PDB file of C-alpha atoms (C1' of nucleotides) in Angstrom:
ATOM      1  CA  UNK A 184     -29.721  39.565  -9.122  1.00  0.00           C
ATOM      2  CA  UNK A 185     -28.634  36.924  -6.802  1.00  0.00           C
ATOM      3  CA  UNK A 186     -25.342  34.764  -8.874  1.00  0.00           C
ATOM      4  CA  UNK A 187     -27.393  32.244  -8.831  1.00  0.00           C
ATOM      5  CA  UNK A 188     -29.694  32.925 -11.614  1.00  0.00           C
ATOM      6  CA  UNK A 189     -27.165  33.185 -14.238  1.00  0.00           C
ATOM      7  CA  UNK A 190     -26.292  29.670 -13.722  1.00  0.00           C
ATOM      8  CA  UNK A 191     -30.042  29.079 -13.417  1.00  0.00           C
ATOM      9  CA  UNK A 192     -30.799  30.458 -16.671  1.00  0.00           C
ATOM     10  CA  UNK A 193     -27.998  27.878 -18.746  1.00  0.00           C
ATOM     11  CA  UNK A 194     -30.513  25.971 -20.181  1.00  0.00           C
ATOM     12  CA  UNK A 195     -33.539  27.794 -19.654  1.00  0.00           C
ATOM     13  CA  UNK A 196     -33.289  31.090 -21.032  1.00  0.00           C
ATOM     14  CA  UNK A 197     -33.529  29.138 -24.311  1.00  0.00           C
ATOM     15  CA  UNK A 198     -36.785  27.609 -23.581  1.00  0.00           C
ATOM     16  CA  UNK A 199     -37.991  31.461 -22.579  1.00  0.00           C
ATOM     17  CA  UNK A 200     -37.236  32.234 -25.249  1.00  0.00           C
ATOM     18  CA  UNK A 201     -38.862  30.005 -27.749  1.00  0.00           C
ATOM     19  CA  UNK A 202     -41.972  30.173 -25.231  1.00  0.00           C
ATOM     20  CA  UNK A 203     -42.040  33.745 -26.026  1.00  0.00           C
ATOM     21  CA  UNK A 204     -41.851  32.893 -29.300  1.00  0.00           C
ATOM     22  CA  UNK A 205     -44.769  30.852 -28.973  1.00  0.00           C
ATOM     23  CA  UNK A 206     -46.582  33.239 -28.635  1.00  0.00           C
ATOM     24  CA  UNK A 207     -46.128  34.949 -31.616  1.00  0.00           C
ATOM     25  CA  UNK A 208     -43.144  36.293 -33.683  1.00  0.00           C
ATOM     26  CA  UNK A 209     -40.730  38.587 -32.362  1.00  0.00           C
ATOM     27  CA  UNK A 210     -37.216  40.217 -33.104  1.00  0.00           C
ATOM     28  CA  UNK A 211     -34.138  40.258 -30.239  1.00  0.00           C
ATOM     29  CA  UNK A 212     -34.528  44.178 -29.061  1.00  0.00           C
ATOM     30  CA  UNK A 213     -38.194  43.476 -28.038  1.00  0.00           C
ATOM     31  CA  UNK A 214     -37.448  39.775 -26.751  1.00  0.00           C
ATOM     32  CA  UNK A 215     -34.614  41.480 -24.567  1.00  0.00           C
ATOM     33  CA  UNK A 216     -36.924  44.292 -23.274  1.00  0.00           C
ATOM     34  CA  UNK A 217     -40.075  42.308 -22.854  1.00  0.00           C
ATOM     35  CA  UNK A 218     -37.579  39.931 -20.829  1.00  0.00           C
ATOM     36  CA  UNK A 219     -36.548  43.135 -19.012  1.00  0.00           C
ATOM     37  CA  UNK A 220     -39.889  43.527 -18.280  1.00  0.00           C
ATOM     38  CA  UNK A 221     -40.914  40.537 -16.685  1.00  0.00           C
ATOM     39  CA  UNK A 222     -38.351  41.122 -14.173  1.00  0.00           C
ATOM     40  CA  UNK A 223     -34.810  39.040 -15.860  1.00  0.00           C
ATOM     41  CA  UNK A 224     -33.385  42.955 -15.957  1.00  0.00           C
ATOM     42  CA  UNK A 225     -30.185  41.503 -15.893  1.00  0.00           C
ATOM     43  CA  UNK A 226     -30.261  39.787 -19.310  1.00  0.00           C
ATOM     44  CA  UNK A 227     -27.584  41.250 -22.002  1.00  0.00           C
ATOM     45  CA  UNK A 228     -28.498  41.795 -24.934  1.00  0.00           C
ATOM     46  CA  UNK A 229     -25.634  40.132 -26.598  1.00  0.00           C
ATOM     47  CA  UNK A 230     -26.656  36.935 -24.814  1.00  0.00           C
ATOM     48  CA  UNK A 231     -30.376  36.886 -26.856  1.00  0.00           C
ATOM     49  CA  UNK A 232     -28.840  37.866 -29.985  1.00  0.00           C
ATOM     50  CA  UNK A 233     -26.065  34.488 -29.528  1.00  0.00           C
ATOM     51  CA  UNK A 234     -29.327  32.789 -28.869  1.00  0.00           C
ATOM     52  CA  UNK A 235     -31.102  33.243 -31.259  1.00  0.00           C
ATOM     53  CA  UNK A 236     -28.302  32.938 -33.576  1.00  0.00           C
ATOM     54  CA  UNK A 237     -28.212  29.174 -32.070  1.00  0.00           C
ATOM     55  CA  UNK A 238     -31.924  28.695 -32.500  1.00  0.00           C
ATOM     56  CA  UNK A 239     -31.690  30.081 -35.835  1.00  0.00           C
ATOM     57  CA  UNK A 240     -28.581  27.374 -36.668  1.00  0.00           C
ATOM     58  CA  UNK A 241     -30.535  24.263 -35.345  1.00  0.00           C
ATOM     59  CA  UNK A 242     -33.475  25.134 -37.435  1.00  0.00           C
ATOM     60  CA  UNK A 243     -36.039  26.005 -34.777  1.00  0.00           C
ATOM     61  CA  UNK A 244     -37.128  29.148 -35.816  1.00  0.00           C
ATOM     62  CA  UNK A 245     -38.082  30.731 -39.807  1.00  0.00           C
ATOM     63  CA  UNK A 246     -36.760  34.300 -40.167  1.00  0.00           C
ATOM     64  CA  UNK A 247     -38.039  37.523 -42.056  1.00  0.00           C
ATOM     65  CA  UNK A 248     -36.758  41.017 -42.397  1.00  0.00           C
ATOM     66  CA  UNK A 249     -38.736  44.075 -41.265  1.00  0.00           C
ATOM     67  CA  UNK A 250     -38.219  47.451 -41.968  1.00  0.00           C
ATOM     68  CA  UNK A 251     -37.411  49.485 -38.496  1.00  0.00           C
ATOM     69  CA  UNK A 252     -38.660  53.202 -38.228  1.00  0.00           C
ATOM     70  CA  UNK A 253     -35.300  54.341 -36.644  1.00  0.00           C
ATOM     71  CA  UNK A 254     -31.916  51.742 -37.187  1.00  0.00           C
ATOM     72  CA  UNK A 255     -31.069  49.078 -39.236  1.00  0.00           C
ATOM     73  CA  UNK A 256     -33.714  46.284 -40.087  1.00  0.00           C
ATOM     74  CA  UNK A 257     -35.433  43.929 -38.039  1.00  0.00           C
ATOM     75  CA  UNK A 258     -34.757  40.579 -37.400  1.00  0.00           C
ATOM     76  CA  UNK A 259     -38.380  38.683 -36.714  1.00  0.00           C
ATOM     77  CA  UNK A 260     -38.001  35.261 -35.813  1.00  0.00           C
ATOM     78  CA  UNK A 261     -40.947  32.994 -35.813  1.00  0.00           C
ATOM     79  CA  UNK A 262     -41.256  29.899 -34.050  1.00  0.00           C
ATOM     80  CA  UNK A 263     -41.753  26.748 -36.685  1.00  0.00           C
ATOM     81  CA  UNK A 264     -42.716  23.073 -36.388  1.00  0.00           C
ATOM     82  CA  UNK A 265     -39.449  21.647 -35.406  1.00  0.00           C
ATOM     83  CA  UNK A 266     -39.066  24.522 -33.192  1.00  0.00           C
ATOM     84  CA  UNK A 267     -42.658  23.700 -31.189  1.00  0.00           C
ATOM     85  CA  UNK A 268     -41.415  20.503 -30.829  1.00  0.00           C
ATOM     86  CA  UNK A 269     -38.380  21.206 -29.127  1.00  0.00           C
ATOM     87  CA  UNK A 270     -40.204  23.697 -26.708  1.00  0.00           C
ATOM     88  CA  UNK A 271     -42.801  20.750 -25.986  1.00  0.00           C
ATOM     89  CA  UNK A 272     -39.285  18.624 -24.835  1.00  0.00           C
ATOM     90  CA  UNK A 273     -38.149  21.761 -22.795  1.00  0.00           C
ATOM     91  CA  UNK A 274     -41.477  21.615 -21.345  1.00  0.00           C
ATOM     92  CA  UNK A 275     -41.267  17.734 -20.150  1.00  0.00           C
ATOM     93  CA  UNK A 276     -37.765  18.382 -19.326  1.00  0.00           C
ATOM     94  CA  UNK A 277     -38.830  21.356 -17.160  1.00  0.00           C
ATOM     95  CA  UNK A 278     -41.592  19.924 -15.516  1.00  0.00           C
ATOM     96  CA  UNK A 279     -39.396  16.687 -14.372  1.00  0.00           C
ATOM     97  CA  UNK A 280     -36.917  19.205 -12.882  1.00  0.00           C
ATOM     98  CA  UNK A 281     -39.643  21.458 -10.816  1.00  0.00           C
ATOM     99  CA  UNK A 282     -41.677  18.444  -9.877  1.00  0.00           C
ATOM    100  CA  UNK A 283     -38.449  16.702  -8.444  1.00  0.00           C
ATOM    101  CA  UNK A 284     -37.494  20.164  -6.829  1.00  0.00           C
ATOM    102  CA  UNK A 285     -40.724  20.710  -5.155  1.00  0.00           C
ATOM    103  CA  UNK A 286     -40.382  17.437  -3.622  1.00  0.00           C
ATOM    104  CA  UNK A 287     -37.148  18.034  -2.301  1.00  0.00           C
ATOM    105  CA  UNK A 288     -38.675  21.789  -0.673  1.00  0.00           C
ATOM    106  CA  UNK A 289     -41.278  20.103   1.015  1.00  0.00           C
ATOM    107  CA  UNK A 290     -39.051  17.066   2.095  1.00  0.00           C
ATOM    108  CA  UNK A 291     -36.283  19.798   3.763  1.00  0.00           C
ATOM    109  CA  UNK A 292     -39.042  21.326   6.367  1.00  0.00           C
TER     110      UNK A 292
ATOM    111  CA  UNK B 624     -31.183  12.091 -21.279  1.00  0.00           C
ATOM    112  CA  UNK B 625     -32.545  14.663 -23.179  1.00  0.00           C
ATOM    113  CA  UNK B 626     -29.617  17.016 -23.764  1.00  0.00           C
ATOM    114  CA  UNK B 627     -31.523  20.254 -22.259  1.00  0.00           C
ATOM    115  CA  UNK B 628     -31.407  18.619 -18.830  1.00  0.00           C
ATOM    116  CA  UNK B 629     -27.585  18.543 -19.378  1.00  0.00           C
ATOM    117  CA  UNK B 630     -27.945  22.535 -19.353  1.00  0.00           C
ATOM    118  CA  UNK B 631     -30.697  23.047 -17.127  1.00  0.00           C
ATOM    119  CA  UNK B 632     -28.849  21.261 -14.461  1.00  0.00           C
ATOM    120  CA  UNK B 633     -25.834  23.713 -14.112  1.00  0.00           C
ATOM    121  CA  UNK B 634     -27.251  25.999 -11.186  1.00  0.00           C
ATOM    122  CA  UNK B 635     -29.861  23.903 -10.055  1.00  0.00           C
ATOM    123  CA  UNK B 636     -27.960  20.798  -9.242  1.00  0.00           C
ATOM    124  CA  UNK B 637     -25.875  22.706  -6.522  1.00  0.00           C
ATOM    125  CA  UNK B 638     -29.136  23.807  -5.170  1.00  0.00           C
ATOM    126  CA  UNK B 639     -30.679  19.940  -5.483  1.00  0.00           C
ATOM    127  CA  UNK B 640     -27.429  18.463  -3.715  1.00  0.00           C
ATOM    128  CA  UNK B 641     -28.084  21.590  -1.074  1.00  0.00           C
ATOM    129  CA  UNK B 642     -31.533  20.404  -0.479  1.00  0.00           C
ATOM    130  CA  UNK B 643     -30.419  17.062   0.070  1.00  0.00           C
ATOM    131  CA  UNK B 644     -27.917  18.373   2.734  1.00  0.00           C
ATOM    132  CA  UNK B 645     -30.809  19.628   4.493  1.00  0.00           C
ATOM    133  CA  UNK B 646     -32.812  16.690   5.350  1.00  0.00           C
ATOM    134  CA  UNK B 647     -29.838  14.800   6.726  1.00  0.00           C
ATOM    135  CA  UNK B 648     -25.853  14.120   6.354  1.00  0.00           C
ATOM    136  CA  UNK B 649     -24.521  12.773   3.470  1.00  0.00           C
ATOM    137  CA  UNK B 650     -21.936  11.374   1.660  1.00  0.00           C
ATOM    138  CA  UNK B 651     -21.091  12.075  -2.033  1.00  0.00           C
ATOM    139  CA  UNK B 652     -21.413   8.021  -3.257  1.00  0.00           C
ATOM    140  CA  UNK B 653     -25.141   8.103  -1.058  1.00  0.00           C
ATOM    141  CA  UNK B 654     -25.831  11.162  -2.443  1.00  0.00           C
ATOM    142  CA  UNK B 655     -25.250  10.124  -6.130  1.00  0.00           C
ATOM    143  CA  UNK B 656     -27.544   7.064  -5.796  1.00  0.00           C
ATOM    144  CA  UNK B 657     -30.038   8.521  -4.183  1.00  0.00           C
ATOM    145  CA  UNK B 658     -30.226  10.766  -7.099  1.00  0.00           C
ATOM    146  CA  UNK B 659     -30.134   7.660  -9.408  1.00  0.00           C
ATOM    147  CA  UNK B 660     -32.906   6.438  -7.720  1.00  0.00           C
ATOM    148  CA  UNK B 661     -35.187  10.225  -7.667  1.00  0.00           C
ATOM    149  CA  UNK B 662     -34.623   9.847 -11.506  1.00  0.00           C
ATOM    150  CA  UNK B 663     -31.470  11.807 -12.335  1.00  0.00           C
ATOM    151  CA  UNK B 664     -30.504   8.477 -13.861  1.00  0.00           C
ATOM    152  CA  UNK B 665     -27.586  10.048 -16.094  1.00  0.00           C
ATOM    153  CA  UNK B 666     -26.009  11.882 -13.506  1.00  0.00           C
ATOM    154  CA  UNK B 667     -22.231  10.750 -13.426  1.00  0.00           C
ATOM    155  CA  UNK B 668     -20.447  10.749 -10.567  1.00  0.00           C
ATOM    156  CA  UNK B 669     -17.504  12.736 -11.152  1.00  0.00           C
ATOM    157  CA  UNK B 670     -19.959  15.701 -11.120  1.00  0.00           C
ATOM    158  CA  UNK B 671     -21.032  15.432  -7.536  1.00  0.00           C
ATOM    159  CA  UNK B 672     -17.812  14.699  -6.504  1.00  0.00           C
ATOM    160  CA  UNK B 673     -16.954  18.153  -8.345  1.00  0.00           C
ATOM    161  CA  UNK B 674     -19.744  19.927  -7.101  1.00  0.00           C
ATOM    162  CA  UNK B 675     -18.824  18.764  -3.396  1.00  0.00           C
ATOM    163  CA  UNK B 676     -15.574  20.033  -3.363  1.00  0.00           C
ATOM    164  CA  UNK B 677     -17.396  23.608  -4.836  1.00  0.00           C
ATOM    165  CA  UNK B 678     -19.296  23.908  -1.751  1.00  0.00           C
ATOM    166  CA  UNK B 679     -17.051  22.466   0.796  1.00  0.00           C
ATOM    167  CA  UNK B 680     -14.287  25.296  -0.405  1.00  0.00           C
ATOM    168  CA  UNK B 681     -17.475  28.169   0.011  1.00  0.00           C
ATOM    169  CA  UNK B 682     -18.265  27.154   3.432  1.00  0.00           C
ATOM    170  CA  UNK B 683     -21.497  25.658   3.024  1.00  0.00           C
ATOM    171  CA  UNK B 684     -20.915  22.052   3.941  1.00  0.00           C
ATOM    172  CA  UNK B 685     -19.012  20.880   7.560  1.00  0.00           C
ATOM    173  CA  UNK B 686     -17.012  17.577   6.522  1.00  0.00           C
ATOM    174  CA  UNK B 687     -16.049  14.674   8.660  1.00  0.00           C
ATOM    175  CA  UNK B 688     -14.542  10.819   8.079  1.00  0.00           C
ATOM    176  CA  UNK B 689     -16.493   7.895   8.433  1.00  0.00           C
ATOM    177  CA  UNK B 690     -15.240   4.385   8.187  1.00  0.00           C
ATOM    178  CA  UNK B 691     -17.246   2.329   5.843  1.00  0.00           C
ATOM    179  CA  UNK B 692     -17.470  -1.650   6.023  1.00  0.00           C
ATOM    180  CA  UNK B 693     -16.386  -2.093   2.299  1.00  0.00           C
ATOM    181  CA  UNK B 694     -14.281   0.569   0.392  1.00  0.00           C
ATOM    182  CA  UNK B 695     -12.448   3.931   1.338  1.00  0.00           C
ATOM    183  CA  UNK B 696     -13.839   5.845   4.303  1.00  0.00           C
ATOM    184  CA  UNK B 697     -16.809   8.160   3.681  1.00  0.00           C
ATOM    185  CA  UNK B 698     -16.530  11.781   3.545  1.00  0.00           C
ATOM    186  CA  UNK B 699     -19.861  13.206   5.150  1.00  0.00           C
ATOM    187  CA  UNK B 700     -21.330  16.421   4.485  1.00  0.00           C
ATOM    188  CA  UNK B 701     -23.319  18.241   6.552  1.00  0.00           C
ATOM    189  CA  UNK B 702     -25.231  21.369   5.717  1.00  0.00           C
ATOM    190  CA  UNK B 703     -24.154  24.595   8.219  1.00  0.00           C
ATOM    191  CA  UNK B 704     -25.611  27.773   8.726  1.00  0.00           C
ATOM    192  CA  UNK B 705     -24.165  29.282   5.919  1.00  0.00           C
ATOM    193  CA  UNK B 706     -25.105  26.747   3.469  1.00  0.00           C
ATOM    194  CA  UNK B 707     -29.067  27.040   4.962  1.00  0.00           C
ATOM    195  CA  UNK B 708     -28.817  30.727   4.035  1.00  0.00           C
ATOM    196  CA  UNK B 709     -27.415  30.410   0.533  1.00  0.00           C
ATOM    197  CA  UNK B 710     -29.819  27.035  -0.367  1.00  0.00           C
ATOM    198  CA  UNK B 711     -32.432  29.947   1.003  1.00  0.00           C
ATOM    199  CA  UNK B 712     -31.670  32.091  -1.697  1.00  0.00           C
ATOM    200  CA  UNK B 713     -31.578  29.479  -3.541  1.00  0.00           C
ATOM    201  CA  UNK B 714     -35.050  28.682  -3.132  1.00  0.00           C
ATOM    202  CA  UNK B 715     -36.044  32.268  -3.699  1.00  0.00           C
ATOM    203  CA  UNK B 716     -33.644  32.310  -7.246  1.00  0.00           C
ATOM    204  CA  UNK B 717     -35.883  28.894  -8.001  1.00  0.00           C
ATOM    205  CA  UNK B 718     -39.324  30.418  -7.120  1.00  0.00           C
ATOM    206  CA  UNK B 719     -38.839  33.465  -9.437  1.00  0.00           C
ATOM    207  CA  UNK B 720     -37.757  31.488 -12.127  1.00  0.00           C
ATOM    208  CA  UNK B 721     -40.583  28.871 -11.728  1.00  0.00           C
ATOM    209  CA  UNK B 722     -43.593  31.756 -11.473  1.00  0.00           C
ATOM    210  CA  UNK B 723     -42.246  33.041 -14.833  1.00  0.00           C
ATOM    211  CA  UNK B 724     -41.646  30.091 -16.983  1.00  0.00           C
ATOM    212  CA  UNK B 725     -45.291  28.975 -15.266  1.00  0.00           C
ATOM    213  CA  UNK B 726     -46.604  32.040 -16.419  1.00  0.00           C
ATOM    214  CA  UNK B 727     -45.193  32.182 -19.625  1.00  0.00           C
ATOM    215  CA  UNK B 728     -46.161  27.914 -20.471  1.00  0.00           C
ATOM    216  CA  UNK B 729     -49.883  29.357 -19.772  1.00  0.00           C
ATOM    217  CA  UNK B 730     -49.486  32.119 -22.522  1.00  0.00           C
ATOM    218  CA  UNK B 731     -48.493  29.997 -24.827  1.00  0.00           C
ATOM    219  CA  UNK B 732     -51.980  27.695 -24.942  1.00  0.00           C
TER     220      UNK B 732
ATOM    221  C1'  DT C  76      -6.392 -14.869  -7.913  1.00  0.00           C
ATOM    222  C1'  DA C  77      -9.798 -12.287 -10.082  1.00  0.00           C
ATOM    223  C1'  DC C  78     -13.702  -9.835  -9.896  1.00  0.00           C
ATOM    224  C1'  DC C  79     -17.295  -6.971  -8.005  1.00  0.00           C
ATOM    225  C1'  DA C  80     -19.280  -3.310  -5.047  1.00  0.00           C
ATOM    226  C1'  DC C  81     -18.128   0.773  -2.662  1.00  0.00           C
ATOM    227  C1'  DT C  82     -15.817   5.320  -2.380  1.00  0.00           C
ATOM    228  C1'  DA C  83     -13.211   9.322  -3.873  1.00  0.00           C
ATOM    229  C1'  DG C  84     -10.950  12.005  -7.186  1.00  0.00           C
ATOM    230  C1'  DA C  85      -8.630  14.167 -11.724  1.00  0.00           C
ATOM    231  C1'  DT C  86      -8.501  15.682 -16.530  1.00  0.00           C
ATOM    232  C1'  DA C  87     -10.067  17.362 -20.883  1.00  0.00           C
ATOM    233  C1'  DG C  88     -13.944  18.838 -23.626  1.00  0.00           C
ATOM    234  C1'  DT C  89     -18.319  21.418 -24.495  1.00  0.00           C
ATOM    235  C1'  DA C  90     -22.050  24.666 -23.910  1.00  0.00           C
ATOM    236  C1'  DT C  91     -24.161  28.676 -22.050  1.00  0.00           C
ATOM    237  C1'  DC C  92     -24.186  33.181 -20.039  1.00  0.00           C
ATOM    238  C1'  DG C  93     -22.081  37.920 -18.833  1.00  0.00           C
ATOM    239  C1'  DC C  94     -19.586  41.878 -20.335  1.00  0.00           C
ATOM    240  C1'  DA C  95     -17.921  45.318 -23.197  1.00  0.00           C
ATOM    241  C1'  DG C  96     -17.877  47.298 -27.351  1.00  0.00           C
ATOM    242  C1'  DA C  97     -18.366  47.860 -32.392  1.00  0.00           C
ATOM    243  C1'  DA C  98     -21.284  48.300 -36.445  1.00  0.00           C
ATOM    244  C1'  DT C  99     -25.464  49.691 -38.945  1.00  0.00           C
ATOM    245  C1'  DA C 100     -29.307  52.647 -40.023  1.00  0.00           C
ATOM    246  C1'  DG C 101     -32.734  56.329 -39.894  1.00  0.00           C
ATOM    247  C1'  DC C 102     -34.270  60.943 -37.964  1.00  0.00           C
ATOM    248  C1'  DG C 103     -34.125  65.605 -36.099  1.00  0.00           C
ATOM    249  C1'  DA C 104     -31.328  69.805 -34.728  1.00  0.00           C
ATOM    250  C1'  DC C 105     -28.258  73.229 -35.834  1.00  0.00           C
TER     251       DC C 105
ATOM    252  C1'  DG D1123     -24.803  68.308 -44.308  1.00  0.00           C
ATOM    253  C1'  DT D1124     -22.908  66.651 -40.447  1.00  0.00           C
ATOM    254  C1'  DC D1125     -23.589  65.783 -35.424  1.00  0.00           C
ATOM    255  C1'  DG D1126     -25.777  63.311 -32.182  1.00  0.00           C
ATOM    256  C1'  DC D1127     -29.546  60.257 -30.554  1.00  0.00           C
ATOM    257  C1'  DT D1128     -32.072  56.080 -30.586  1.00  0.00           C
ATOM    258  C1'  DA D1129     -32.987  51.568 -32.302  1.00  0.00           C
ATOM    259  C1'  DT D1130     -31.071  47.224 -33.669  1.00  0.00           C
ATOM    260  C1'  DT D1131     -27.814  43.704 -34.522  1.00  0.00           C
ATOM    261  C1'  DC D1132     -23.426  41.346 -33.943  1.00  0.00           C
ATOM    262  C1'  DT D1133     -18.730  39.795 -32.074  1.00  0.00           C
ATOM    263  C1'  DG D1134     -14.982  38.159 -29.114  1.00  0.00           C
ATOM    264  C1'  DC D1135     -13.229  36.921 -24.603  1.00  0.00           C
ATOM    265  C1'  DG D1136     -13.742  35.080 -20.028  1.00  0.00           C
ATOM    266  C1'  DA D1137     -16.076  32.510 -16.286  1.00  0.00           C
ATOM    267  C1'  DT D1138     -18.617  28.565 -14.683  1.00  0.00           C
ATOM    268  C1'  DA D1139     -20.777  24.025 -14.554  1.00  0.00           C
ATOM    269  C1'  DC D1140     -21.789  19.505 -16.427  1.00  0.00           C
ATOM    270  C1'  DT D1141     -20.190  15.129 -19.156  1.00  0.00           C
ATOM    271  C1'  DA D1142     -17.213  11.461 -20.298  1.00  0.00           C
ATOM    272  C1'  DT D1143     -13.642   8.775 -19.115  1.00  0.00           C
ATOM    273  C1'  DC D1144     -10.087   7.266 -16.333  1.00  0.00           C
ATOM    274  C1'  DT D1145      -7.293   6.391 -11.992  1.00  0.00           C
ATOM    275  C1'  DA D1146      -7.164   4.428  -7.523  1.00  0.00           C
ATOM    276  C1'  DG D1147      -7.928   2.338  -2.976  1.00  0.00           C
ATOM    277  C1'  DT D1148     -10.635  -1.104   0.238  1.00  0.00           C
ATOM    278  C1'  DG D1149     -12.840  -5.308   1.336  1.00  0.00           C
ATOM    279  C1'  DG D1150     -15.755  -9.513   0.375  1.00  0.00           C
ATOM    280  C1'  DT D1151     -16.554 -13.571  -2.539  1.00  0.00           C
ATOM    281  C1'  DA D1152     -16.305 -17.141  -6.255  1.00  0.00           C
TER     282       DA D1152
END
DNA sequence: TACCACTAGATAGTATCGCAGAATAGCGAC
DNA sequence: GTCGCTATTCTGCGATACTATCTAGTGGTA
């Protein structure tokens, strides 16, 4: 993927994140492949777990264990009130920056 | 400012200061207000200063003197070839990320 | 003179992402 | 029963970009 993106994604991954986990709860192997999915196949999987380790820290998300057929235990993390709340900030912030940006496109031709 | 705009600018400010070269010349004191004045209110100088010298050492940006009537003379940037293909990519980097995160706010109500 | 507006830059600090690899845990094959 | 495979999590280092704060030079004005 064009360099670009990883700068692109400082700031936003997080908020794809916790829009994911909007909605509903997940655990970081199927964030990282549903994120693989929807075409971000460059996204390590030691940056989701550091992630959500940082969500997890600021209180954004509650946390349960799951049993896993094969390997260790599952992580689910589920979005909570303070996390919505962020995400609804992420959103505004967001929208400001692709509002301004789509401005600018038109404006350059 | 909220402090996710801190993050989501890193990528996407290069490409804003890009688009900006691509209306017209600029120089890096003009460009900074006229940031101000689109909103990014807590946008510090230093940082577009920064970010010019970034793309003048890639190539993007031509640069010539201009005497101004009060203070130091101007250093005026003016988008080249180069610098239209990479703010082109860009714009393609942008679009991806902007389909998903549109798709994925739509999910999540 | 002193201050303000204009213009450019430098330094140190912080946060996020990429990369590479280790660690853990269950299951089937041999 | 141990070897290997897959699933799952975690860790440490390096690169990059933005912020905050400061330095510094020019010219007009009170």
């Amino acid at each position: 993927m064009a360099k670009q993106m990883t700068e692109m994604l400082k700031g936003t991954l997080e908020g794809i994140v916790l829009a994911i986990l909007a909605v509903g709860p997940a655990y970081g192997y199927e964030i990282t492949a549903r994120l693989r999915e929807q075409g971000f196949a460059d996204i390590v999987e030691g940056t989701v777990y550091a992630l959500l380790v940082r969500i997890e820290q600021r209180g954004f998300v509650d946390v349960t264990k799951a049993p896993s057929e094969k390997g260790p235990p599952r992580k689910v993390y589920s979005l909570n009130a303070a996390g919505a709340e962020y995400l609804n900030e992420f959103w505004k912030s967001w929208s400001f920056l692709a509002e301004r940006l789509e401005a600018l496109r038109l404006e350059g031709k």
